[in-house]
Every structure is written in structure tokens, then in C-alpha cells.
Amino acid sequence: MAQKLSKIDRIIAKYQADKSALIQMLLEIQRENRWLPPKALERLSQRLGIPTNQIYHIATFYKAFSLIPQGRHAVSVCLGTACHVRGAPRLLDRVTDALCIGPGETSTDMKFTLSTVNCLGCCALGPVMVVDGEYHGNPSGKEIKRVIAMCD
Amino acid sequence: MAQFKSPADLARTRQRIISRRARKRFIAINASGTCGLAYGSDQVFQAFVAEIERQGLTEQVGVRATGCLGFCENSPIAIIFPEEISYFRVKPSDVPEIVSKTLAGKKLVNRLLYKDGNGKKIVREGEIPFYKHQSRIVFGNNRLIDPKSIDDYIALGGYSALSKALFEMSPEEVVETVKRANLRGRGGGGFPTGKKWETTRNAPGEIKFVIVNADEGDPGAYMDRSLLEGNPHSVLEGLIIGAYAIGSHEGYVYVRQEYPLAVENLFIALNQAREYGLLGKNIIGSGFNFDVAIHRGAGAFVSGESSALMTAIEGRVGEPRPKYIRTAVSGIRERPSNLNNVETWATVPLIISKGADWFTSIGTAESKGTKIFSLVGKVNNTGLVEVPMGMTLREIIYDIGGGIRQGKKFKAVQTGGPSGGCLPESLIDIPVDFDELTKVGSMMGSGGMIVMDEDDCMVDVARYFLTFLAEESCGKCIPCREGIRQMLHILIRICDGQGQTGDIELLEELSEVIQDASLCALGTTAPNPVLSTIRNFRDEYEEHVKERRCPSGVCKALISYYIQPERCQACLLCLRECPVGAITGGKNLVHVIDQDKCTKCGTCLEVCPPRFAAVLILSGEPVPAAPPQGTKVERTKGTQQ
Ligand SMILES: Cc1cc2nc3c(=O)[nH]c(=O)nc-3n(C[C@H](O)[C@H](O)[C@H](O)COP(=O)(O)O)c2cc1C
Ligand code: FES
């Protein structure tokens, strides 16, 4: 833990412990850990002199933050308008079936987290599924299974 | 890199860059834009770099990774300049041939050219219908610029507008020019930009802020991202000019963290501009100081609203506040703050360079210039398009967009994002500008344009937007938080076949209250998607409520999938693919869906070969009794299994 804390201190130092950079610091912590560990938030609160409830207010307000650990593989399905009219709800159902977890959930073996996003800016591919940064346009049931099977 | 100390330095550098490149041809690949990358344009770019070197052409041909080229549908795209030969859907394996035939020689690779509806091949980018009808004054430079290279931007005359503003114009003259150009905000409201600048300029206080709104929360629009990714310096130049006009020395770019490539390219752009003395102290030797910080948003639609965005920049939760005092007077840390959208800022240098008269010569009486739209959904040519204000929806959808996919029938076009509305066929001849769209109950918004066909259910679309808005309402004011939720409940009820008489009227009534009583524009515009669909497609609502029927076959609770026995050729495809094993039958035996097991996932319809087209969606009518088990298929003529 001591090591982790020093990492957080480094992030705080990078922003000169400036309170107004709180969201930026949280984004970096989220990126490094793929979630916001409570210990890290307590440390932030101490160092910046911001009450923890305010930090949690922010952490729960924005979609980018997660208060629970995320799976090793990030699967997301675009629910933007363009993808919606091209059948995103059906795609989401299929991905949900294939992963056995619903949107916002993480599998118990910590392998996958399924999330939904609003427009990835590649509407021409729609409906879009993204697995670990790889885009898949309108994947068939078979393709979904293949892509998921390739994750280890 | 030496800093520019005078306009002459900038001009000299520009000349040097141009003469250094004079004889070089170059090839642009959209490998610095998210859409292109999603299609694998990076591999194509790498292949060009390697192949051009292998064939010893590095002296003659430059390779450029550009941002979005608009015609996303056909990515990866490669355009060869100066001829503008355009190749679409290029694969890495095509690259050696392109290099030896077109770059080393003068031959074309025919199969990669654009084919129009009649199968005619088109060589030049500008002659392709998708591009021909556009006026890409803001977005067009994307194709000539590697966003990671400030030299590319300067070569095109970049930063000369800034130089002109700083040395030939007073701040008041800059404000006056933007006012005269009648530039209106591209972020949604269409508020006159010059007027907003003037208010901030005249507001008391020494410290003032200018901000770029790159939050782009509309879930179906991506023009801001494509501009920031593809031409970050144009946005930055506009911002610096605005700062000078307003008298601000500190700026922010608020960009959503979901756009990592935009953040990266912008970050590089800021550093390059600082190295050239275009940002920082004493810009181009003019004595004017200004610098910019990037603030990444953490994903909340409402944070794109001006007062919420400014609160977020202060490090607090990005919720709106009542605007008794405008942010132009009291924004970030209670200082006068001027916020504009990415596209608005990117238009400013053009107005300064070419003049207000040039700008007002484009567009309609009250909406000047061009607007970038993301033309998406059920349209043949999906992508970003920039057109003069006043072009009709029909021209955009049919001439540029190439009409509706798969020969289906047009049903509606949704503009303005979650605050906008759905317009039916009877309205597609209206000219697109701020006021015309508002008049018919929609909005320009940030420029999302989602085309829908006969298979889209308008009640479902309204439900979709309200689901989005219910989730994104910050919850601070009750009319928005509770009102949207109640409307959503009713819409879900209608889609589930539980609609009650009076529901439609109740939706209208709730809308009125939410419009009147909400704190910010998220709430006041939230009923638009519902109101516009009720106004333009009331029958469809009534069919859902009274007949329990979804005419488009979308609302799951109201539909059944059915295999027509006389068309089924027992090909086993659906039987094998059905994820819940709801289909019985076998070789030579008619396939039948067990309605109790069916989850209505639609797989059977999707896999049924179009030449059989045996699967139907039924709504509002009972499913015909299944043929007795073991019924043999009737072979239709000409079809063989
Ligand atoms: C809920 C809500 C979300 C908004 N999101 C954005 C956005 O993502 N991008 C944007 O430029 N403007 C957005 N706006 C509009 C801004 O409040 C503001 O009017 C705009 O950025 C001003 O720039 P402009 O005058 O150049 O259009 C939003 C407004 C509301 C009410
Ligand atoms: S709506 Fe899904 S990528 Fe745009």
C-alpha cells in the first residue's frame, strides 16, 4: 500500500496539490488503477484538505469513475443515437448474453467489465462494440463469441 | 525552433516551408482520426511509409496522417495530392500497387476508386457527389494537415489571421468584425458570438477567461472531436484571437476524456505554438500575453452547459447554476468568462482573414456561414458534411448522403441531439438554419443529423432520448429530475404495450411544466424529442396505445417473430443460430418458432437468407397457428438448399 500511496502523492505533486485540479487527479488515479480505491480517495482528501464527501460527490457524478474494481478486459457497446437506430439494443443483448454480465457489471473472475458509451464517433461502423480498444462494427453473434474467446 | 518576433518572421517561415515542399507530391491517409483508426487506417499509413521508402520515393512523395476526411463510411481513405486522386477502403495489401502504379507512375488503381450509383468510376475527390455539394471552408483543411505538425498549418496561411488581428486591428475592431459577420454559436443555442465577446470585454475586472467547449455530449455527433483531432491549430488560433479581442490572458479547453486522441493532438499543438511564440508571453512580438490549459471532462452531458462547465473547471461537480448573472459577466471563479464551441472558434480565423463580408455572403439572412453535420443513421453515405446554411434537408440527405440505405423508405430525420426533434418527410424541404429548425420544433444543436427509415419506431426514439436525459439530468432541480423520469415511465409503458388512454395528453402536459420550470437548458429542451414525435407521428403513438401495435416492428413487447411455412426452405440456419433454442423443425421440415421460448432477439430474421425472406415481424395481430409438426417444406422454384 505504501507504494500505491506514493504513486498518488506523485499525481498530487504533478498538479501542485491544486484543489481545482481534483477531477484531473481523479482521472489519473482511475486510469492507473482502473478504479478509485477508497484508500486513494482518503489520501486525496487529507492532502488537499477536501472533505471525502465532496470527493465522493464527484466520483459518483461522472461516468468516467468507478468505485469498484474493473475487469481485465473492457467491453463496451455504443448506445449513441446512430448506433441505436442501427440496432445497438440488440447488440447489447447479445453481448450481455455472451458475457453473462449486464452493462455496468464485472464478471466474478474479474475478466470482463461491460459498459455502454454514447457515440464513439465512428457511427459509420454502427452498431459498434469495442473490446480493449479494438472496434468491431455490427458484429454477428459468432464474431462476438470469437472476439470474447480471444481474451485471456 | 526560433520564436516569432514579428509578423515578418511568421511570413518568412511560411515561405520557407512552402518552398521546401514545392515539388513534393503527397498522400494523405486518415490515420490521425478516431474513425479512420477504427477502420484500420494506421496499418495502411504504416504500409505507405514503408513502401514509399522501399521503392525509393521518399524525396518525391510525402506521407501524411490526417484527421477525419469526412467520408468515414469508406475508410481507410488515401488521397493523392495535387491531383486529388482518391482511393477508398484501402487495405495494406493494396499499398504496393498504389505506390508503383500511381505514385511512381501515372496509372490508376481502378478498383479502389469511388463508384457512383450507376457504376461510373470517379477519380477526383471534388467530383464525388458526397463532396461535390459541400463547402468545406472550416473542415476542408483537415485533408491538408497532419495535426501533429504546426508547419502544415502555417503552410496553409495558419496564424496569419492572428498576426493580422494583433498588428492591424484593435480589440474593438476584432469584436466589431465578428459582430458584423453575424457569427452565431455552433454549440447549440446559436447565440451571436460577437455580442457575447462584447459583454465579456465590457464586464468589469482585469482577469477574464476564454474557454473552448469540446465536451460534445450529443450522442451522435462528432464534428468537434474531428476538428480538434484533425486541425487543432485552427481552434487554437481562433481562441487566441478571441482572447485578444476580449482582453483575456488565460484560456481553457474543456475536452471530454473519452477523446484521448483529441487531447493528445491538442497537447502537441499547444507545445508547438509555445515554441513558435504563438502562445505565451509577447505573442509574435506584439506584447500580448495569453496561455491555455487543457481540462479533461469526466463524462457528464450536463457538464457541457456553460455554467456547469465553468464549475467543473474550478474542480467542483459540473452542475449548472441559475443564470441570473450571465457567465460572460461572472463565470470561472466569478470572473467574466467567454465560452464558445469548437466549431465557433475554428471559424473565427477565417472571418478575420477573409473579412465579415465574405462570411455574410454565405448562408441565409440570419444564419451565416457553414455548419458541419454528422450525417449518420440509415443513410448511404455516413460521415461528416459541411454545407452552407440554408441547404435543404433533402439536399443533404439525398444529394450528399446518397439517400436511404437498402432502398428503404425515409421516415424521419432527427436534428439537434437530445434537445432536438424528429422531422418527417413533409418537412425535409425546409432550409437548414438556426431559425427554420426551431420554427418546426427541432433545433440546430451541435449538428447531429440522424436519418431514420421505416424500420424505426418514433415512440422508441422518444424513449431512447428520454432514457439518456433521465440518466444525465444532474438532479439539482425537481422539474427536470422528476419530470423527465415520469415522462420516461409513461413512454416505457407505451412501448411495453401498457399504454393508457390519456397518456399522450399527459406527456404533453408534463412537457409544458418541465419546459417552464427547469433550471437549465437540459430540462427546458428535454421534452422536445417527445413533443416533436407526438406532433409529427401522433398516429404511431395512438397505434401503440389503442391497438397495442408497433407498426415499425421495434417495440419488443408488441411484436412476434413468425416463420412463414410456405416460404421456409428448411435451411437450418435460424434453427442453429437461435440462442435460446426456440426453433423446431429439421432437414426438409418447416421451421417453427416456439412463441413461449422466443426472446425476440431477431437473430432468425437476420440470418434468414434474403432470397427466402421467410421470417416476418408481426405486430397487433395474432401469430397464425403453427403447421403440424413434421410438415415438409414446399420447395419454391429456383431455390435449392
Ligand atoms: C445540457 C447541455 C449540454 C451542452 N453541451 C454542449 C456541448 O457538449 N458542447 C457545446 O459546445 N455546447 C454545449 N452546450 C451549449 C453550451 O451551454 C453553450 O451554449 C455553448 O458552448 C456556447 O458556445 P457557442 O456560443 O459557440 O455555441 C450544452 C448546453 C446544455 C444545456
Ligand atoms: S452513435 Fe455509436 S459511434 Fe456514433
PDB file of C-alpha atoms in Angstrom, chain B residues 412-640:
ATOM      1  CA  ALA B 412     -37.655  10.999 -40.240  1.00  0.00           C
ATOM      2  CA  VAL B 413     -34.503  12.924 -39.593  1.00  0.00           C
ATOM      3  CA  GLN B 414     -33.538  13.804 -36.058  1.00  0.00           C
ATOM      4  CA  THR B 415     -31.567  17.004 -35.583  1.00  0.00           C
ATOM      5  CA  GLY B 416     -30.310  18.825 -32.518  1.00  0.00           C
ATOM      6  CA  GLY B 417     -29.398  15.830 -30.380  1.00  0.00           C
ATOM      7  CA  PRO B 418     -31.294  15.160 -27.163  1.00  0.00           C
ATOM      8  CA  SER B 419     -32.718  18.687 -27.240  1.00  0.00           C
ATOM      9  CA  GLY B 420     -33.881  18.435 -30.812  1.00  0.00           C
ATOM     10  CA  GLY B 421     -36.707  16.870 -32.685  1.00  0.00           C
ATOM     11  CA  CYS B 422     -37.696  14.379 -35.366  1.00  0.00           C
ATOM     12  CA  LEU B 423     -38.785  15.876 -38.663  1.00  0.00           C
ATOM     13  CA  PRO B 424     -40.993  13.923 -41.068  1.00  0.00           C
ATOM     14  CA  GLU B 425     -40.850  13.733 -44.842  1.00  0.00           C
ATOM     15  CA  SER B 426     -43.252  16.672 -45.199  1.00  0.00           C
ATOM     16  CA  LEU B 427     -40.629  18.970 -43.683  1.00  0.00           C
ATOM     17  CA  ILE B 428     -37.493  17.882 -45.470  1.00  0.00           C
ATOM     18  CA  ASP B 429     -37.607  20.708 -47.951  1.00  0.00           C
ATOM     19  CA  ILE B 430     -37.030  23.351 -45.321  1.00  0.00           C
ATOM     20  CA  PRO B 431     -33.709  25.153 -45.488  1.00  0.00           C
ATOM     21  CA  VAL B 432     -31.460  24.206 -42.596  1.00  0.00           C
ATOM     22  CA  ASP B 433     -30.571  27.152 -40.430  1.00  0.00           C
ATOM     23  CA  PHE B 434     -30.915  28.092 -36.761  1.00  0.00           C
ATOM     24  CA  ASP B 435     -34.320  29.710 -37.025  1.00  0.00           C
ATOM     25  CA  GLU B 436     -36.000  27.408 -39.525  1.00  0.00           C
ATOM     26  CA  LEU B 437     -35.233  24.334 -37.469  1.00  0.00           C
ATOM     27  CA  THR B 438     -36.501  25.983 -34.296  1.00  0.00           C
ATOM     28  CA  LYS B 439     -39.658  27.034 -36.105  1.00  0.00           C
ATOM     29  CA  VAL B 440     -40.558  23.432 -36.888  1.00  0.00           C
ATOM     30  CA  GLY B 441     -39.924  22.298 -33.333  1.00  0.00           C
ATOM     31  CA  SER B 442     -36.408  20.993 -33.657  1.00  0.00           C
ATOM     32  CA  MET B 443     -33.015  22.600 -33.229  1.00  0.00           C
ATOM     33  CA  MET B 444     -29.691  23.020 -34.926  1.00  0.00           C
ATOM     34  CA  GLY B 445     -27.998  21.801 -31.760  1.00  0.00           C
ATOM     35  CA  SER B 446     -24.424  20.863 -32.310  1.00  0.00           C
ATOM     36  CA  GLY B 447     -25.183  19.351 -35.709  1.00  0.00           C
ATOM     37  CA  GLY B 448     -26.188  15.751 -35.249  1.00  0.00           C
ATOM     38  CA  MET B 449     -28.362  14.575 -38.127  1.00  0.00           C
ATOM     39  CA  ILE B 450     -29.683  11.077 -37.672  1.00  0.00           C
ATOM     40  CA  VAL B 451     -31.610   9.659 -40.572  1.00  0.00           C
ATOM     41  CA  MET B 452     -34.316   7.115 -39.824  1.00  0.00           C
ATOM     42  CA  ASP B 453     -36.230   4.774 -42.093  1.00  0.00           C
ATOM     43  CA  GLU B 454     -39.469   2.837 -42.000  1.00  0.00           C
ATOM     44  CA  ASP B 455     -37.978   0.334 -39.548  1.00  0.00           C
ATOM     45  CA  ASP B 456     -37.529   2.944 -36.828  1.00  0.00           C
ATOM     46  CA  CYS B 457     -40.259   3.448 -34.261  1.00  0.00           C
ATOM     47  CA  MET B 458     -40.779   7.041 -33.267  1.00  0.00           C
ATOM     48  CA  VAL B 459     -42.061   6.184 -29.793  1.00  0.00           C
ATOM     49  CA  ASP B 460     -38.948   4.127 -29.259  1.00  0.00           C
ATOM     50  CA  VAL B 461     -36.769   7.031 -30.408  1.00  0.00           C
ATOM     51  CA  ALA B 462     -38.501   9.348 -27.925  1.00  0.00           C
ATOM     52  CA  ARG B 463     -37.996   6.744 -25.219  1.00  0.00           C
ATOM     53  CA  TYR B 464     -34.345   6.457 -26.213  1.00  0.00           C
ATOM     54  CA  PHE B 465     -33.688  10.182 -25.775  1.00  0.00           C
ATOM     55  CA  LEU B 466     -35.580  10.406 -22.509  1.00  0.00           C
ATOM     56  CA  THR B 467     -33.626   7.446 -21.148  1.00  0.00           C
ATOM     57  CA  PHE B 468     -30.472   9.349 -21.993  1.00  0.00           C
ATOM     58  CA  LEU B 469     -31.743  12.578 -20.451  1.00  0.00           C
ATOM     59  CA  ALA B 470     -33.101  10.914 -17.315  1.00  0.00           C
ATOM     60  CA  GLU B 471     -29.654   9.492 -16.756  1.00  0.00           C
ATOM     61  CA  GLU B 472     -27.886  12.756 -17.488  1.00  0.00           C
ATOM     62  CA  SER B 473     -30.109  15.119 -15.514  1.00  0.00           C
ATOM     63  CA  CYS B 474     -27.941  16.315 -12.668  1.00  0.00           C
ATOM     64  CA  GLY B 475     -30.869  16.140 -10.272  1.00  0.00           C
ATOM     65  CA  LYS B 476     -30.483  19.627  -8.905  1.00  0.00           C
ATOM     66  CA  CYS B 477     -33.917  20.875  -9.931  1.00  0.00           C
ATOM     67  CA  ILE B 478     -37.093  18.867  -9.447  1.00  0.00           C
ATOM     68  CA  PRO B 479     -38.988  19.574 -12.693  1.00  0.00           C
ATOM     69  CA  CYS B 480     -36.130  18.114 -14.711  1.00  0.00           C
ATOM     70  CA  ARG B 481     -35.171  15.275 -12.386  1.00  0.00           C
ATOM     71  CA  GLU B 482     -38.676  14.027 -11.627  1.00  0.00           C
ATOM     72  CA  GLY B 483     -40.473  15.286 -14.704  1.00  0.00           C
ATOM     73  CA  ILE B 484     -38.223  13.529 -17.191  1.00  0.00           C
ATOM     74  CA  ARG B 485     -38.419  10.370 -15.150  1.00  0.00           C
ATOM     75  CA  GLN B 486     -42.217  10.420 -15.129  1.00  0.00           C
ATOM     76  CA  MET B 487     -42.320  11.021 -18.852  1.00  0.00           C
ATOM     77  CA  LEU B 488     -39.930   8.137 -19.333  1.00  0.00           C
ATOM     78  CA  HIS B 489     -42.169   5.850 -17.243  1.00  0.00           C
ATOM     79  CA  ILE B 490     -45.078   6.679 -19.485  1.00  0.00           C
ATOM     80  CA  LEU B 491     -43.050   6.101 -22.633  1.00  0.00           C
ATOM     81  CA  ILE B 492     -41.778   2.765 -21.367  1.00  0.00           C
ATOM     82  CA  ARG B 493     -45.337   1.839 -20.537  1.00  0.00           C
ATOM     83  CA  ILE B 494     -46.456   2.690 -24.057  1.00  0.00           C
ATOM     84  CA  CYS B 495     -43.594   0.729 -25.627  1.00  0.00           C
ATOM     85  CA  ASP B 496     -44.428  -2.222 -23.385  1.00  0.00           C
ATOM     86  CA  GLY B 497     -47.985  -2.296 -24.620  1.00  0.00           C
ATOM     87  CA  GLN B 498     -49.387  -0.986 -21.345  1.00  0.00           C
ATOM     88  CA  GLY B 499     -50.254   2.481 -22.623  1.00  0.00           C
ATOM     89  CA  GLN B 500     -53.432   4.028 -21.264  1.00  0.00           C
ATOM     90  CA  THR B 501     -55.909   6.397 -22.809  1.00  0.00           C
ATOM     91  CA  GLY B 502     -54.790   9.897 -21.957  1.00  0.00           C
ATOM     92  CA  ASP B 503     -51.081   9.031 -21.822  1.00  0.00           C
ATOM     93  CA  ILE B 504     -50.281  11.130 -24.867  1.00  0.00           C
ATOM     94  CA  GLU B 505     -52.041  14.157 -23.407  1.00  0.00           C
ATOM     95  CA  LEU B 506     -50.313  13.579 -20.079  1.00  0.00           C
ATOM     96  CA  LEU B 507     -46.951  13.598 -21.844  1.00  0.00           C
ATOM     97  CA  GLU B 508     -47.813  16.930 -23.425  1.00  0.00           C
ATOM     98  CA  GLU B 509     -48.882  18.381 -20.113  1.00  0.00           C
ATOM     99  CA  LEU B 510     -45.754  17.235 -18.293  1.00  0.00           C
ATOM    100  CA  SER B 511     -43.664  18.649 -21.120  1.00  0.00           C
ATOM    101  CA  GLU B 512     -45.075  22.074 -20.572  1.00  0.00           C
ATOM    102  CA  VAL B 513     -44.177  22.107 -16.898  1.00  0.00           C
ATOM    103  CA  ILE B 514     -40.653  20.817 -17.490  1.00  0.00           C
ATOM    104  CA  GLN B 515     -40.091  23.411 -20.198  1.00  0.00           C
ATOM    105  CA  ASP B 516     -41.269  26.223 -17.967  1.00  0.00           C
ATOM    106  CA  ALA B 517     -39.752  25.297 -14.658  1.00  0.00           C
ATOM    107  CA  SER B 518     -36.353  23.692 -15.255  1.00  0.00           C
ATOM    108  CA  LEU B 519     -33.140  25.328 -14.193  1.00  0.00           C
ATOM    109  CA  CYS B 520     -31.032  24.852 -17.303  1.00  0.00           C
ATOM    110  CA  ALA B 521     -31.490  24.106 -20.964  1.00  0.00           C
ATOM    111  CA  LEU B 522     -31.116  20.364 -20.410  1.00  0.00           C
ATOM    112  CA  GLY B 523     -34.522  20.449 -18.762  1.00  0.00           C
ATOM    113  CA  THR B 524     -36.182  23.144 -20.801  1.00  0.00           C
ATOM    114  CA  THR B 525     -35.420  21.316 -24.040  1.00  0.00           C
ATOM    115  CA  ALA B 526     -35.780  17.752 -22.748  1.00  0.00           C
ATOM    116  CA  PRO B 527     -39.418  17.357 -23.874  1.00  0.00           C
ATOM    117  CA  ASN B 528     -38.526  18.254 -27.484  1.00  0.00           C
ATOM    118  CA  PRO B 529     -37.880  14.698 -28.671  1.00  0.00           C
ATOM    119  CA  VAL B 530     -41.269  13.671 -27.260  1.00  0.00           C
ATOM    120  CA  LEU B 531     -43.228  16.693 -28.410  1.00  0.00           C
ATOM    121  CA  SER B 532     -41.844  16.606 -31.927  1.00  0.00           C
ATOM    122  CA  THR B 533     -42.587  12.906 -32.341  1.00  0.00           C
ATOM    123  CA  ILE B 534     -46.097  13.381 -30.972  1.00  0.00           C
ATOM    124  CA  ARG B 535     -46.665  16.320 -33.278  1.00  0.00           C
ATOM    125  CA  ASN B 536     -45.339  14.637 -36.384  1.00  0.00           C
ATOM    126  CA  PHE B 537     -46.145  10.995 -35.719  1.00  0.00           C
ATOM    127  CA  ARG B 538     -49.173  11.032 -33.449  1.00  0.00           C
ATOM    128  CA  ASP B 539     -50.771   8.033 -35.219  1.00  0.00           C
ATOM    129  CA  GLU B 540     -47.843   5.944 -34.248  1.00  0.00           C
ATOM    130  CA  TYR B 541     -48.317   6.770 -30.571  1.00  0.00           C
ATOM    131  CA  GLU B 542     -52.024   6.034 -30.885  1.00  0.00           C
ATOM    132  CA  GLU B 543     -51.398   2.696 -32.543  1.00  0.00           C
ATOM    133  CA  HIS B 544     -49.177   1.741 -29.624  1.00  0.00           C
ATOM    134  CA  VAL B 545     -51.724   2.808 -27.042  1.00  0.00           C
ATOM    135  CA  LYS B 546     -55.001   1.788 -28.647  1.00  0.00           C
ATOM    136  CA  GLU B 547     -54.094  -1.151 -30.842  1.00  0.00           C
ATOM    137  CA  ARG B 548     -51.071  -2.403 -28.920  1.00  0.00           C
ATOM    138  CA  ARG B 549     -49.252  -2.349 -32.200  1.00  0.00           C
ATOM    139  CA  CYS B 550     -45.778  -1.152 -33.130  1.00  0.00           C
ATOM    140  CA  PRO B 551     -46.033  -0.504 -36.863  1.00  0.00           C
ATOM    141  CA  SER B 552     -42.262  -0.468 -37.323  1.00  0.00           C
ATOM    142  CA  GLY B 553     -41.763  -3.726 -35.503  1.00  0.00           C
ATOM    143  CA  VAL B 554     -39.352  -2.374 -32.921  1.00  0.00           C
ATOM    144  CA  CYS B 555     -41.037  -2.462 -29.502  1.00  0.00           C
ATOM    145  CA  LYS B 556     -40.328  -5.974 -28.283  1.00  0.00           C
ATOM    146  CA  ALA B 557     -43.403  -6.372 -26.137  1.00  0.00           C
ATOM    147  CA  LEU B 558     -45.627  -5.657 -29.110  1.00  0.00           C
ATOM    148  CA  ILE B 559     -44.105  -7.889 -31.739  1.00  0.00           C
ATOM    149  CA  SER B 560     -43.701 -11.565 -32.555  1.00  0.00           C
ATOM    150  CA  TYR B 561     -41.355 -13.258 -34.970  1.00  0.00           C
ATOM    151  CA  TYR B 562     -43.001 -15.699 -37.279  1.00  0.00           C
ATOM    152  CA  ILE B 563     -41.677 -18.061 -39.931  1.00  0.00           C
ATOM    153  CA  GLN B 564     -43.965 -18.266 -42.962  1.00  0.00           C
ATOM    154  CA  PRO B 565     -44.313 -22.003 -43.611  1.00  0.00           C
ATOM    155  CA  GLU B 566     -44.804 -21.522 -47.329  1.00  0.00           C
ATOM    156  CA  ARG B 567     -41.524 -19.629 -47.651  1.00  0.00           C
ATOM    157  CA  CYS B 568     -39.358 -21.630 -45.268  1.00  0.00           C
ATOM    158  CA  GLN B 569     -36.840 -23.769 -47.139  1.00  0.00           C
ATOM    159  CA  ALA B 570     -35.639 -25.575 -44.031  1.00  0.00           C
ATOM    160  CA  CYS B 571     -32.090 -24.384 -44.435  1.00  0.00           C
ATOM    161  CA  LEU B 572     -31.476 -24.876 -40.696  1.00  0.00           C
ATOM    162  CA  LEU B 573     -29.708 -21.518 -40.359  1.00  0.00           C
ATOM    163  CA  CYS B 574     -32.124 -19.924 -37.907  1.00  0.00           C
ATOM    164  CA  LEU B 575     -32.626 -23.182 -36.102  1.00  0.00           C
ATOM    165  CA  ARG B 576     -28.918 -23.411 -35.392  1.00  0.00           C
ATOM    166  CA  GLU B 577     -28.380 -19.765 -34.624  1.00  0.00           C
ATOM    167  CA  CYS B 578     -31.319 -19.177 -32.258  1.00  0.00           C
ATOM    168  CA  PRO B 579     -29.590 -18.520 -28.939  1.00  0.00           C
ATOM    169  CA  VAL B 580     -32.422 -19.952 -26.843  1.00  0.00           C
ATOM    170  CA  GLY B 581     -33.280 -22.974 -28.979  1.00  0.00           C
ATOM    171  CA  ALA B 582     -36.795 -21.731 -29.627  1.00  0.00           C
ATOM    172  CA  ILE B 583     -36.950 -23.027 -33.204  1.00  0.00           C
ATOM    173  CA  THR B 584     -38.012 -26.556 -34.026  1.00  0.00           C
ATOM    174  CA  GLY B 585     -38.014 -28.376 -37.342  1.00  0.00           C
ATOM    175  CA  GLY B 586     -35.266 -30.163 -39.193  1.00  0.00           C
ATOM    176  CA  LYS B 587     -33.953 -31.138 -42.572  1.00  0.00           C
ATOM    177  CA  ASN B 588     -36.792 -30.714 -45.070  1.00  0.00           C
ATOM    178  CA  LEU B 589     -39.161 -29.861 -42.224  1.00  0.00           C
ATOM    179  CA  VAL B 590     -40.732 -26.419 -41.867  1.00  0.00           C
ATOM    180  CA  HIS B 591     -39.121 -24.480 -39.040  1.00  0.00           C
ATOM    181  CA  VAL B 592     -41.392 -23.147 -36.326  1.00  0.00           C
ATOM    182  CA  ILE B 593     -40.746 -20.612 -33.570  1.00  0.00           C
ATOM    183  CA  ASP B 594     -41.954 -21.563 -30.120  1.00  0.00           C
ATOM    184  CA  GLN B 595     -43.505 -18.238 -29.120  1.00  0.00           C
ATOM    185  CA  ASP B 596     -43.198 -19.018 -25.416  1.00  0.00           C
ATOM    186  CA  LYS B 597     -39.476 -19.552 -25.617  1.00  0.00           C
ATOM    187  CA  CYS B 598     -38.707 -16.738 -28.081  1.00  0.00           C
ATOM    188  CA  THR B 599     -36.821 -13.801 -26.557  1.00  0.00           C
ATOM    189  CA  LYS B 600     -37.335 -11.688 -29.697  1.00  0.00           C
ATOM    190  CA  CYS B 601     -33.641 -11.181 -30.261  1.00  0.00           C
ATOM    191  CA  GLY B 602     -34.167 -11.018 -34.009  1.00  0.00           C
ATOM    192  CA  THR B 603     -31.397 -13.461 -34.898  1.00  0.00           C
ATOM    193  CA  CYS B 604     -33.707 -15.585 -37.080  1.00  0.00           C
ATOM    194  CA  LEU B 605     -34.712 -12.594 -39.156  1.00  0.00           C
ATOM    195  CA  GLU B 606     -31.109 -11.598 -39.565  1.00  0.00           C
ATOM    196  CA  VAL B 607     -29.790 -14.977 -40.673  1.00  0.00           C
ATOM    197  CA  CYS B 608     -32.700 -15.965 -42.916  1.00  0.00           C
ATOM    198  CA  PRO B 609     -31.281 -15.674 -46.450  1.00  0.00           C
ATOM    199  CA  PRO B 610     -32.899 -12.721 -48.262  1.00  0.00           C
ATOM    200  CA  ARG B 611     -33.893 -14.944 -51.184  1.00  0.00           C
ATOM    201  CA  PHE B 612     -36.167 -16.905 -48.840  1.00  0.00           C
ATOM    202  CA  ALA B 613     -37.224 -13.981 -46.622  1.00  0.00           C
ATOM    203  CA  ALA B 614     -39.314 -16.365 -44.574  1.00  0.00           C
ATOM    204  CA  VAL B 615     -39.196 -14.569 -41.230  1.00  0.00           C
ATOM    205  CA  LEU B 616     -41.745 -11.848 -40.530  1.00  0.00           C
ATOM    206  CA  ILE B 617     -42.280  -9.450 -37.670  1.00  0.00           C
ATOM    207  CA  LEU B 618     -45.933  -9.362 -36.692  1.00  0.00           C
ATOM    208  CA  SER B 619     -47.461  -6.699 -34.530  1.00  0.00           C
ATOM    209  CA  GLY B 620     -51.030  -6.116 -33.451  1.00  0.00           C
ATOM    210  CA  GLU B 621     -52.206  -9.418 -34.918  1.00  0.00           C
ATOM    211  CA  PRO B 622     -52.182 -12.945 -33.550  1.00  0.00           C
ATOM    212  CA  VAL B 623     -49.459 -15.317 -34.664  1.00  0.00           C
ATOM    213  CA  PRO B 624     -51.007 -17.869 -37.051  1.00  0.00           C
ATOM    214  CA  ALA B 625     -51.225 -21.379 -35.685  1.00  0.00           C
ATOM    215  CA  ALA B 626     -48.115 -23.409 -36.389  1.00  0.00           C
ATOM    216  CA  PRO B 627     -48.360 -26.115 -39.067  1.00  0.00           C
ATOM    217  CA  PRO B 628     -48.487 -29.620 -37.616  1.00  0.00           C
ATOM    218  CA  GLN B 629     -45.124 -30.959 -36.565  1.00  0.00           C
ATOM    219  CA  GLY B 630     -43.255 -32.655 -39.329  1.00  0.00           C
ATOM    220  CA  THR B 631     -44.733 -30.577 -42.162  1.00  0.00           C
ATOM    221  CA  LYS B 632     -42.454 -30.820 -45.175  1.00  0.00           C
ATOM    222  CA  VAL B 633     -41.275 -27.692 -46.929  1.00  0.00           C
ATOM    223  CA  GLU B 634     -42.678 -26.650 -50.281  1.00  0.00           C
ATOM    224  CA  ARG B 635     -39.694 -26.022 -52.494  1.00  0.00           C
ATOM    225  CA  THR B 636     -40.083 -22.728 -54.245  1.00  0.00           C
ATOM    226  CA  LYS B 637     -38.968 -22.617 -57.847  1.00  0.00           C
ATOM    227  CA  GLY B 638     -35.337 -21.856 -58.439  1.00  0.00           C
ATOM    228  CA  THR B 639     -34.277 -22.219 -54.857  1.00  0.00           C
ATOM    229  CA  GLN B 640     -32.202 -25.071 -53.819  1.00  0.00           C
TER     230      GLN B 640
END
